[in-house]
Amino acid sequence: MLNTLRLAFKNLTRYKRRSLLTGLLIVLGVGAVIVFSGLSDSFKRLMIGQITDSMLSHLQVHKKGYVASIDNLPLNLNLPPQAYQRVKAMLEAEPGVAALAPRLKLGGMLSNFETTTAVRINGIEPQAEDQVVPDLRGRVSGRQPGQALVGRGEILLPEVLARGLDLQPGAEVVVVATNREGSVNGLPLRVGGVVASVMGPGGRDGYMHIDDAAELLRMPKPEISEVVVRVKDFNKLEEVAGRLKTELEQGKNPKGLPMFELHTWADLAPFAHIARLIDLMTIFIKAILVAVVLISILNVMMMSVFERVREIGTLMAIGTTPGKVARLFLAEGFILGLASSLAGAALGVGVIAALHATKVSFLFGMGQRIVLAPTVGAGTVVGVCLIVVAVAALASLQPAMKAARLEPVEALRHV
Amino acid sequence: MDLVSVEGAGKTYRLGEVEIAALWDINLSVKEGAFACLVGPSGSGKTTLLNLIGCLDQPSSGRVLVTGQDTSRLGRREAAIFRGQNLGFVFQGFNLLPVLTVYENVEYPLLMVKRLPKVQRSEAVARVLEAVGISDQRDKYPDQLSGGQRQRVAVARALVGSPALVLADEPTANLDHATAGMVIALMRQMRDQLGTTFIFSTHDPRIVEQAETLFTLSDGRLVDTKAGLAGGQEVGHA
């Protein structure tokens, strides 16, 4: 086999310019796919990380029907304390769960005593919230190190509202909300910090302590709008979600209907559709690469066979079997594919490394600036190389079979 | 002992609806160690007969026996293996592999066909390159050699596997007269040294003189057989 590969390599050097041009086409194709995959995967990871680590976490449990009306923040679809305890027990029993946190969500009016505006607020347990969305703290400005994420009597305002109402940390505000029974209540609070906006649901929400939220809504004990869950291994999210869904389905209301619903971050964030679109685009670009490799290798190998008919006849005359002739041409396509894919991988990885060092910065929606330090996984690089080598071998198959099927006597007569 | 026996072999080709006969009922035999020549004008069937003897083509009728084996019905793979084990070829256009050096060209049948170990290969290649007088050119590529040198390499490649029979189709057609004479003399010398049987074709009357056995073809028929020329080997005929 080694001798066949050596001879195949020598044959490729016969038409250096042609082999180099074909190889270069594949090198650029592989490089482009790796750069695109690196950029798109890194962007996807960054966005998913931002969404899950600062807002949604990995999973959320609600009372059945809550998510369908989530834009209205319906107070009548909150989980009563006993139901929350039941959910909590189920979640704590699941070994894949790392942490959980309850939230009481409400809509209200925020006033700086001069201007009033609508605000969406998450009532949170600060320590539990730190566990499920560890990056939220990093988005809050105006907090001292060691301070709780939010304290009693404080509110964290989304930066768009803070800017619009010209509110700084320490400023006094009033939040007014209507509870489930329809009575209106107000609560004076101090701005404890400003939360930077990020893309996605909840990216422009404010935060207050869950006990303040309950007090504002005149609940004797906090009811829970959603239970936010962080899993230990993000790669096993679907597995954990499947198990939890089965478990939660056992919770029935007095009518015998399911009482809870569970959603992954992807069910709740529109970015999941963009992520799927990015995946589709990556597949599409890989398909283009496959076509480029297929056509270029097929073309160069067909030319090679047509130009070497007499030589093939000679090889057969001196005892080379048709199988060995086929292997020789397959080896040529294989080497061309392998060498080009390795060079393309080096080019792609090099470009990604350079982009990682310099960082890519661009605006993404609503004035949000994304700073990307792209990386590419070994699996992606190896996968692209394997595809190219396999397609190169496949493209060589037809010319190789054609060469093997030549009749030696006809081939020797060829001029 | 007959190394080659052609028994009533005929070959016809189809050209559209027309059937063209290239060979008619050829009967001949060639003994081991013979130095035989096929002569005749262009289109007389020399190459076709060599192709049948060389298992490159199959007869439409009759049969061809080489080293006692009926090669007429061998499959493509079996025929290739048979050629690799028993036959050597010298072509009019030399047919050397341009990407390989002289040494690698001669080594090819041992490496890729017979798969001999390196020590045996290098011994055999060195011996045969020495025999054809081209050892000093071993690292050159075919395009760096003259026509005569290339044909010497081709002869060395044909002989390196110690085949029972070497077939040479117009081996001197692309060479000047002096070089052609040298190549034929070389082939004959190799026959004398190694005992290899040679069958070659030519229509050059000056080369014909070198043959010990002469088969004359005309319009696809064997019209004359002369044996014992220039003190050559015995030959039988039908």
XYZ file of C-alpha atoms in Angstrom:
653
model
C 0.000 0.000 0.000
C 2.865 2.339 0.874
C 4.409 1.719 -2.548
C 1.102 2.515 -4.228
C 0.864 5.759 -2.232
C 4.456 6.649 -3.150
C 3.819 6.052 -6.845
C 0.526 7.955 -6.620
C 2.351 10.906 -5.071
C 4.911 10.874 -7.877
C 2.093 10.834 -10.410
C 0.576 13.908 -8.785
C 3.855 15.763 -9.249
C 3.718 15.023 -12.988
C 1.375 17.966 -13.620
C 2.460 20.202 -10.774
C 0.476 23.271 -11.771
C -2.747 21.346 -12.204
C -2.349 19.480 -8.919
C -1.447 22.713 -7.134
C -4.438 24.602 -8.525
C -6.836 21.801 -7.608
C -5.233 21.525 -4.188
C -5.400 25.283 -3.707
C -9.118 25.285 -4.453
C -9.654 22.644 -1.789
C -7.304 24.409 0.647
C -9.305 27.632 0.332
C -12.587 25.738 0.632
C -11.507 23.862 3.765
C -10.015 27.037 5.245
C -13.206 28.999 4.593
C -15.414 26.297 6.121
C -13.238 26.105 9.239
C -13.191 29.903 9.634
C -16.958 30.109 9.136
C -17.562 27.206 11.523
C -15.254 28.771 14.112
C -16.914 32.180 13.886
C -20.483 30.905 13.798
C -19.952 28.349 16.576
C -18.219 30.913 18.759
C -20.990 33.447 18.146
C -23.594 30.813 18.914
C -21.804 29.723 22.079
C -21.394 33.318 23.220
C -25.053 34.148 22.669
C -26.310 30.921 24.216
C -23.945 31.422 27.136
C -25.210 34.994 27.584
C -28.830 33.906 27.434
C -28.480 30.919 29.749
C -25.921 32.320 32.183
C -27.455 35.757 32.660
C -31.180 35.335 32.101
C -32.920 32.054 31.427
C -30.516 29.480 32.842
C -30.918 26.019 31.287
C -34.429 24.923 32.221
C -37.546 26.556 33.591
C -40.567 25.015 35.293
C -43.921 26.877 35.315
C -47.484 26.193 36.121
C -49.130 24.667 33.049
C -50.129 27.443 30.638
C -47.840 30.128 32.054
C -45.434 30.271 29.091
C -48.289 30.706 26.621
C -49.210 33.933 28.487
C -45.716 34.882 29.634
C -45.830 38.304 27.950
C -48.706 39.249 30.293
C -46.884 37.958 33.407
C -50.164 36.401 34.652
C -50.332 36.360 38.434
C -53.151 33.816 38.395
C -50.775 31.229 36.899
C -48.242 31.341 39.695
C -47.362 28.232 41.672
C -48.693 28.329 45.246
C -46.039 27.699 47.947
C -46.999 24.024 48.366
C -46.794 23.372 44.637
C -43.411 25.070 44.533
C -42.171 22.843 47.366
C -43.332 19.823 45.374
C -41.489 20.973 42.245
C -38.420 21.803 44.298
C -38.374 18.304 45.795
C -38.633 16.725 42.343
C -35.824 18.894 40.986
C -33.552 18.282 43.958
C -34.013 14.539 43.485
C -32.675 14.737 39.926
C -28.895 14.073 39.925
C -28.322 16.151 36.790
C -29.561 19.351 38.440
C -26.842 21.658 39.794
C -28.990 24.461 41.229
C -32.480 25.914 41.184
C -34.004 29.280 42.016
C -37.584 30.550 42.315
C -38.742 33.775 40.657
C -41.850 35.831 41.162
C -42.421 37.832 38.009
C -44.606 40.880 37.828
C -45.352 43.882 35.722
C -45.636 47.314 37.340
C -45.137 51.037 37.023
C -41.863 52.636 38.014
C -41.764 56.279 39.067
C -38.892 58.609 39.886
C -41.499 61.030 41.259
C -41.402 62.987 38.025
C -41.880 60.360 35.315
C -43.603 57.000 35.367
C -42.949 54.067 33.063
C -43.835 50.373 32.763
C -41.367 47.851 34.092
C -41.072 44.050 34.161
C -39.600 42.794 37.391
C -38.221 39.472 38.588
C -38.538 38.894 42.303
C -35.545 36.722 43.135
C -33.768 34.966 45.955
C -30.330 36.617 45.480
C -28.144 33.710 46.564
C -30.114 31.106 44.590
C -30.158 33.398 41.553
C -26.364 33.637 41.677
C -26.252 29.856 41.337
C -28.544 29.536 38.331
C -27.442 32.616 36.347
C -23.837 33.173 37.433
C -23.164 35.896 34.822
C -26.052 38.143 35.916
C -23.915 39.687 38.642
C -21.360 40.694 36.013
C -24.026 42.669 34.150
C -24.966 44.714 37.218
C -23.132 47.953 37.845
C -23.236 49.839 41.115
C -22.920 46.802 43.422
C -20.043 46.417 45.856
C -18.059 43.165 45.963
C -19.499 40.834 48.605
C -22.894 42.510 48.467
C -25.924 40.351 47.736
C -27.147 40.517 44.144
C -30.076 42.556 45.417
C -31.042 43.404 48.976
C -34.369 44.083 50.674
C -35.671 47.530 49.712
C -33.551 47.612 46.554
C -34.302 47.349 42.868
C -31.927 46.622 40.000
C -33.071 48.627 37.008
C -32.549 47.739 33.370
C -30.138 50.230 31.858
C -32.644 51.475 29.255
C -35.016 52.588 32.058
C -32.225 53.924 34.256
C -30.936 56.012 31.394
C -34.393 57.148 30.318
C -35.374 58.213 33.836
C -31.871 59.456 34.636
C -31.631 57.174 37.658
C -28.297 56.325 39.319
C -27.626 53.719 42.019
C -28.869 55.109 45.334
C -31.770 57.016 43.780
C -35.252 56.665 45.311
C -38.080 55.255 43.209
C -41.567 53.870 43.698
C -42.937 50.733 42.090
C -46.681 50.353 41.824
C -48.315 47.043 40.919
C -51.758 45.484 40.846
C -52.158 42.180 42.594
C -54.260 39.195 41.560
C -57.336 40.515 43.379
C -57.026 43.849 41.550
C -55.867 46.017 44.433
C -53.062 48.447 43.730
C -50.067 48.773 46.001
C -46.896 50.796 45.914
C -43.462 50.148 47.352
C -40.679 52.709 47.760
C -37.313 51.297 46.761
C -33.764 52.447 46.265
C -31.902 51.782 43.009
C -29.344 49.136 43.973
C -27.713 48.828 40.589
C -28.183 49.006 36.844
C -28.431 45.878 34.733
C -26.817 45.964 31.291
C -29.152 44.901 28.486
C -28.577 41.701 26.579
C -30.481 40.172 23.712
C -33.270 37.761 24.497
C -36.278 37.346 26.801
C -35.679 38.981 30.145
C -32.762 40.930 28.756
C -34.401 44.216 29.812
C -36.008 43.126 33.083
C -35.454 44.647 36.519
C -34.829 42.670 39.697
C -35.944 42.982 43.304
C -35.876 40.721 46.342
C -38.584 38.037 46.155
C -39.921 39.045 49.595
C -40.309 42.669 48.409
C -42.143 41.402 45.322
C -44.469 39.349 47.537
C -45.026 42.357 49.774
C -45.797 44.547 46.761
C -48.335 41.991 45.530
C -49.663 41.535 49.076
C -48.939 37.839 49.164
C -48.618 36.423 52.693
C -46.059 33.958 51.292
C -44.364 34.352 47.902
C -46.006 32.510 45.073
C -43.643 31.359 42.335
C -43.964 32.275 38.658
C -41.081 30.144 37.496
C -38.433 27.831 38.849
C -35.142 28.337 37.092
C -32.864 25.299 36.853
C -29.195 24.953 36.038
C -27.905 21.518 35.023
C -24.490 20.136 35.862
C -23.552 19.261 32.260
C -24.983 21.439 29.491
C -24.280 18.680 26.948
C -26.702 16.429 28.839
C -29.441 19.058 28.982
C -31.904 17.169 26.779
C -31.344 13.995 28.776
C -32.018 15.750 32.091
C -34.980 17.639 30.617
C -36.494 14.375 29.402
C -36.242 12.779 32.824
C -37.636 15.844 34.569
C -40.545 16.115 32.139
C -41.526 12.545 32.913
C -41.268 13.245 36.618
C -43.201 16.525 36.455
C -45.980 14.971 34.391
C -46.947 13.038 37.501
C -48.021 16.293 39.099
C -51.764 16.565 38.319
C -54.355 19.132 39.317
C -57.722 18.151 40.847
C -59.095 17.701 37.298
C -56.389 15.160 36.579
C -54.583 17.458 34.095
C -50.841 18.132 34.156
C -50.013 20.805 36.669
C -46.513 21.778 35.531
C -44.676 22.483 32.340
C -40.953 22.378 31.668
C -39.075 24.236 28.947
C -35.457 24.319 27.935
C -33.751 27.635 27.150
C -34.191 26.819 23.450
C -37.990 26.660 23.875
C -38.010 30.088 25.483
C -35.406 32.071 23.518
C -36.010 33.125 19.906
C -32.229 32.942 19.470
C -32.607 29.158 19.338
C -34.086 29.639 15.856
C -31.085 31.754 14.843
C -28.806 29.040 16.250
C -30.614 26.441 14.145
C -30.298 28.740 11.122
C -26.555 29.034 11.767
C -26.320 25.237 11.915
C -28.204 24.991 8.621
C -25.904 27.544 7.014
C -22.884 25.579 8.211
C -24.315 22.420 6.658
C -25.029 24.342 3.438
C -21.472 25.685 3.303
C -20.098 22.195 3.927
C -22.272 20.940 1.063
C -20.703 23.582 -1.198
C -17.265 22.402 -0.090
C -18.241 18.807 -0.882
C -19.360 19.908 -4.366
C -16.104 21.831 -4.915
C -13.987 18.870 -3.851
C -16.099 16.395 -5.802
C -15.996 18.370 -9.034
C -12.352 19.410 -8.841
C -11.021 15.951 -7.922
C -13.293 14.213 -10.426
C -12.138 16.612 -13.127
C -8.437 16.282 -12.388
C -8.604 12.502 -12.077
C -10.597 12.079 -15.281
C -8.022 14.191 -17.093
C -5.295 12.110 -15.543
C -6.873 8.866 -16.772
C -7.447 10.201 -20.297
C -3.867 11.438 -20.537
C -2.380 8.194 -19.256
C -4.354 5.574 -21.178
C -1.230 4.223 -22.874
C 0.617 4.164 -19.566
C -2.255 2.262 -17.959
C -1.985 -0.253 -20.805
C 1.740 -0.591 -20.098
C 1.142 -1.144 -16.380
C -1.428 -3.830 -17.170
C 0.845 -5.449 -19.769
C 3.653 -5.857 -17.277
C 1.340 -7.538 -14.807
C -0.475 -4.860 -12.834
C -3.959 -6.191 -12.082
C -7.049 -4.026 -12.728
C -7.566 -3.772 -8.963
C -4.087 -2.353 -8.467
C -4.610 0.142 -11.286
C -7.835 1.269 -9.596
C -6.064 1.558 -6.245
C -3.332 3.669 -7.819
C -5.833 6.267 -9.063
C -7.828 6.123 -5.825
C -4.593 6.771 -3.964
C -3.896 9.826 -6.123
C -7.298 11.333 -5.279
C -6.873 10.371 -1.632
C -3.451 12.017 -1.358
C -4.656 15.151 -3.120
C -7.658 15.329 -0.771
C -5.634 14.564 2.352
C -2.783 16.980 1.628
C -5.189 19.751 0.609
C -7.457 19.253 3.609
C -4.485 19.310 6.002
C -3.174 22.507 4.419
C -6.701 23.974 4.447
C -7.092 23.000 8.108
C -3.793 24.710 8.932
C -4.958 27.824 7.081
C -8.373 27.827 8.774
C -6.953 27.207 12.261
C -4.341 29.908 11.638
C -6.971 32.468 10.663
C -9.111 31.549 13.673
C -6.070 31.840 15.959
C -5.338 35.295 14.517
C -8.971 36.364 14.993
C -8.895 34.967 18.527
C -5.831 37.063 19.306
C -7.146 40.282 17.733
C -10.830 39.671 18.627
C -13.754 40.418 16.346
C -16.082 43.236 17.333
C -19.416 43.977 15.682
C -22.836 45.430 16.396
C -25.614 42.928 16.851
C -29.167 44.248 17.135
C -30.379 47.224 19.238
C -26.886 48.684 19.408
C -25.447 45.740 21.294
C -21.716 45.316 20.606
C -20.464 41.764 20.469
C -16.788 41.054 21.035
C -15.946 37.621 19.755
C -12.745 35.676 20.420
C -13.442 32.773 18.060
C -12.121 29.275 18.579
C -12.648 26.123 16.605
C -12.947 22.662 18.091
C -10.685 19.802 17.078
C -13.819 17.824 16.243
C -14.875 20.414 13.665
C -11.424 20.483 12.032
C -11.112 16.688 11.969
C -14.703 16.371 10.724
C -14.138 18.763 7.803
C -10.871 17.006 6.886
C -12.546 13.592 7.014
C -15.390 14.805 4.793
C -12.918 16.174 2.245
C -10.777 13.024 2.222
C -13.840 10.796 1.899
C -15.287 12.921 -0.915
C -11.895 13.014 -2.666
C -11.704 9.221 -2.553
C -15.310 9.005 -3.731
C -14.646 11.394 -6.601
C -11.645 9.300 -7.649
C -13.712 6.133 -7.688
C -15.266 6.639 -11.106
C -11.995 7.575 -12.875
C -10.243 4.721 -11.051
C -12.873 2.234 -12.203
C -12.619 3.606 -15.713
C -8.853 3.074 -15.663
C -9.248 -0.441 -14.287
C -11.782 -1.354 -16.975
C -9.474 -0.372 -19.842
C -8.502 -3.266 -22.090
C -4.693 -3.395 -22.146
C -4.563 -4.046 -25.860
C -6.790 -1.031 -26.575
C -4.930 1.134 -24.093
C -1.542 0.313 -25.628
C -2.892 1.298 -29.034
C -4.046 4.668 -27.686
C -2.206 7.677 -29.080
C 10.140 -28.180 -25.440
C 7.578 -25.746 -26.852
C 7.231 -22.632 -24.780
C 4.579 -21.140 -27.024
C 2.052 -23.068 -29.037
C -0.530 -21.331 -31.198
C -3.182 -23.748 -32.405
C -5.586 -22.621 -35.108
C -5.808 -19.136 -33.641
C -7.891 -16.559 -35.440
C -8.892 -13.060 -34.508
C -11.767 -11.042 -35.879
C -12.871 -7.526 -34.965
C -16.250 -5.953 -35.425
C -16.280 -2.561 -37.020
C -19.926 -1.533 -36.870
C -21.815 -4.172 -38.827
C -18.676 -5.401 -40.570
C -16.515 -8.196 -39.219
C -12.844 -7.843 -40.043
C -10.444 -10.783 -39.776
C -7.013 -9.820 -38.473
C -5.644 -13.358 -38.179
C -6.645 -16.589 -39.866
C -5.943 -20.034 -38.498
C -2.427 -19.436 -37.177
C -0.482 -22.509 -36.142
C 3.040 -22.166 -34.819
C 5.209 -23.136 -31.937
C 8.271 -21.586 -30.366
C 10.744 -23.573 -28.320
C 12.335 -22.426 -25.075
C 15.339 -20.165 -25.621
C 14.291 -19.238 -29.163
C 15.063 -15.867 -30.733
C 12.109 -15.565 -33.054
C 10.923 -12.795 -35.287
C 7.535 -12.038 -36.804
C 7.862 -10.222 -40.083
C 5.440 -8.859 -42.589
C 4.153 -5.571 -43.890
C 2.007 -3.204 -41.830
C -1.441 -4.700 -41.234
C -0.209 -8.260 -41.707
C -1.191 -9.213 -38.149
C 2.178 -9.188 -36.346
C 1.014 -7.054 -33.441
C -2.273 -8.944 -33.163
C -0.398 -12.256 -32.963
C 2.006 -10.851 -30.360
C -0.966 -9.591 -28.352
C -2.504 -13.072 -28.380
C 0.757 -14.716 -27.296
C 1.213 -11.997 -24.665
C -2.279 -12.598 -23.144
C -3.164 -8.988 -23.929
C -5.968 -10.157 -26.188
C -7.940 -13.330 -26.662
C -8.295 -15.283 -29.899
C -11.734 -15.443 -31.543
C -11.005 -19.060 -32.460
C -8.345 -21.623 -31.630
C -6.145 -21.394 -28.604
C -2.794 -20.144 -27.386
C -0.647 -22.063 -24.935
C 2.208 -20.368 -23.120
C 4.373 -22.422 -20.748
C 1.818 -25.170 -21.288
C -1.128 -23.124 -20.045
C -4.057 -22.266 -22.269
C -4.163 -18.503 -21.898
C -7.048 -18.026 -24.328
C -9.753 -17.988 -21.697
C -8.022 -16.313 -18.768
C -9.976 -13.572 -17.047
C -8.546 -10.042 -16.976
C -7.081 -10.397 -13.511
C -5.716 -13.894 -14.107
C -4.197 -12.777 -17.415
C -2.492 -9.834 -15.659
C -1.078 -12.144 -13.004
C 0.065 -14.600 -15.680
C 1.794 -11.796 -17.594
C 3.458 -10.548 -14.448
C 4.806 -13.995 -13.582
C 5.794 -15.296 -17.016
C 6.137 -12.535 -19.589
C 8.139 -9.429 -20.297
C 7.270 -6.737 -22.806
C 9.316 -4.299 -24.865
C 7.321 -1.671 -26.742
C 8.008 0.382 -29.807
C 7.526 3.623 -27.866
C 9.553 2.362 -24.855
C 6.553 3.014 -22.571
C 8.617 3.910 -19.514
C 6.913 5.629 -16.609
C 8.042 9.256 -16.836
C 7.798 9.934 -13.091
C 10.149 7.100 -12.190
C 13.929 6.973 -12.537
C 15.666 4.282 -14.585
C 16.154 2.242 -11.419
C 12.525 2.659 -10.346
C 11.216 1.790 -13.806
C 13.172 -1.457 -13.811
C 12.241 -2.148 -10.202
C 8.493 -1.630 -10.833
C 7.599 -5.245 -11.845
C 9.400 -6.625 -8.808
C 7.941 -4.063 -6.421
C 4.365 -3.671 -7.602
C 3.736 -6.974 -9.360
C 5.930 -9.630 -7.770
C 6.247 -7.838 -4.418
C 9.778 -9.068 -3.748
C 11.710 -7.888 -0.681
C 14.016 -4.913 -1.105
C 17.272 -6.889 -0.991
C 16.165 -9.208 -3.782
C 14.861 -6.295 -5.796
C 18.027 -4.264 -5.580
C 20.174 -7.291 -6.497
C 18.025 -8.151 -9.505
C 17.791 -4.547 -10.727
C 21.543 -3.985 -10.364
C 22.265 -7.214 -12.226
C 19.992 -6.460 -15.151
C 21.064 -2.804 -15.422
C 24.644 -4.013 -15.553
C 23.725 -6.586 -18.181
C 22.120 -3.988 -20.491
C 24.994 -1.590 -19.822
C 23.052 1.251 -18.273
C 24.043 1.136 -14.597
C 25.532 4.617 -14.756
C 22.149 6.086 -15.777
C 20.156 4.532 -12.923
C 19.113 7.814 -11.288
C 18.095 9.572 -14.475
C 14.537 10.017 -15.647
C 13.433 8.706 -19.055
C 13.335 12.190 -20.590
C 17.040 12.554 -19.788
C 17.962 9.503 -21.888
C 18.462 8.902 -25.598
C 16.109 6.584 -27.518
C 18.617 3.740 -27.436
C 19.141 4.156 -23.695
C 15.394 4.169 -23.103
C 14.965 0.958 -25.023
C 17.778 -0.600 -22.999
C 15.851 0.358 -19.877
C 12.737 -1.196 -21.395
C 14.652 -4.399 -22.107
C 15.985 -4.387 -18.545
C 12.428 -3.932 -17.202
C 11.234 -6.823 -19.363
C 14.022 -9.090 -18.120
C 14.235 -8.165 -14.449
C 11.562 -10.616 -13.317
C 13.315 -13.496 -15.130
C 10.326 -14.179 -17.386
C 10.160 -17.264 -19.559
C 9.262 -15.169 -22.591
C 9.899 -11.591 -23.713
C 7.674 -10.121 -26.407
C 8.897 -7.078 -28.278
C 6.582 -5.289 -30.688
C 8.640 -3.338 -33.230
C 11.300 -2.583 -30.581
C 13.536 -0.781 -33.052
C 10.962 1.231 -34.979
C 11.776 4.467 -33.186
C 15.549 3.999 -33.316
C 18.181 4.747 -35.925
C 19.695 1.767 -37.684
C 22.856 1.560 -35.594
C 20.974 1.815 -32.310
C 18.381 -0.658 -33.561
C 21.130 -3.143 -34.317
C 22.568 -2.638 -30.851
C 19.191 -3.230 -29.195
C 18.584 -6.427 -31.150
C 22.126 -7.555 -30.364
C 21.447 -6.785 -26.702
C 18.267 -8.869 -26.726
C 20.108 -11.722 -28.303
C 22.904 -11.394 -25.783
C 20.353 -11.545 -22.989
C 18.860 -14.646 -24.525
C 22.343 -16.195 -24.560
C 23.127 -15.147 -20.971
C 19.778 -15.799 -19.336
C 18.181 -18.309 -21.651
C 15.083 -16.138 -22.018
C 12.933 -16.761 -25.086
C 12.409 -13.684 -27.287
C 9.714 -13.118 -29.877
C 9.803 -9.772 -31.602
C 8.128 -8.226 -34.574
C 9.611 -5.956 -37.197
C 9.250 -4.970 -40.798
C 12.823 -3.737 -41.012
C 14.710 -6.226 -43.273
C 18.063 -5.295 -41.720
C 16.828 -6.334 -38.268
C 15.292 -9.514 -39.600
C 18.802 -10.786 -40.326
C 19.403 -11.058 -36.581
C 16.586 -13.544 -36.070
C 17.172 -17.254 -35.725
C 13.570 -18.149 -36.414
C 11.397 -16.221 -38.810
C 7.625 -16.258 -39.092
C 6.311 -14.368 -42.103
C 2.770 -13.068 -42.006
C 0.745 -11.605 -44.790
C -2.889 -10.469 -44.643
C -3.376 -12.196 -41.310
C -2.029 -15.561 -42.444
C 1.225 -17.293 -41.568
C 2.748 -17.753 -44.996
C 6.276 -18.894 -44.201
C 8.378 -20.244 -41.344
C 12.159 -20.393 -41.431
C 14.109 -22.008 -38.645
C 17.762 -22.353 -37.804
C 18.782 -19.010 -39.222
C 22.094 -17.490 -38.074
C 22.676 -20.590 -36.006
C 19.484 -20.055 -33.992
C 17.201 -22.461 -32.171
C 15.001 -25.134 -33.588
C 11.435 -24.202 -34.233
C 8.389 -26.152 -35.116
C 5.412 -25.108 -37.162
C 2.078 -26.398 -38.082
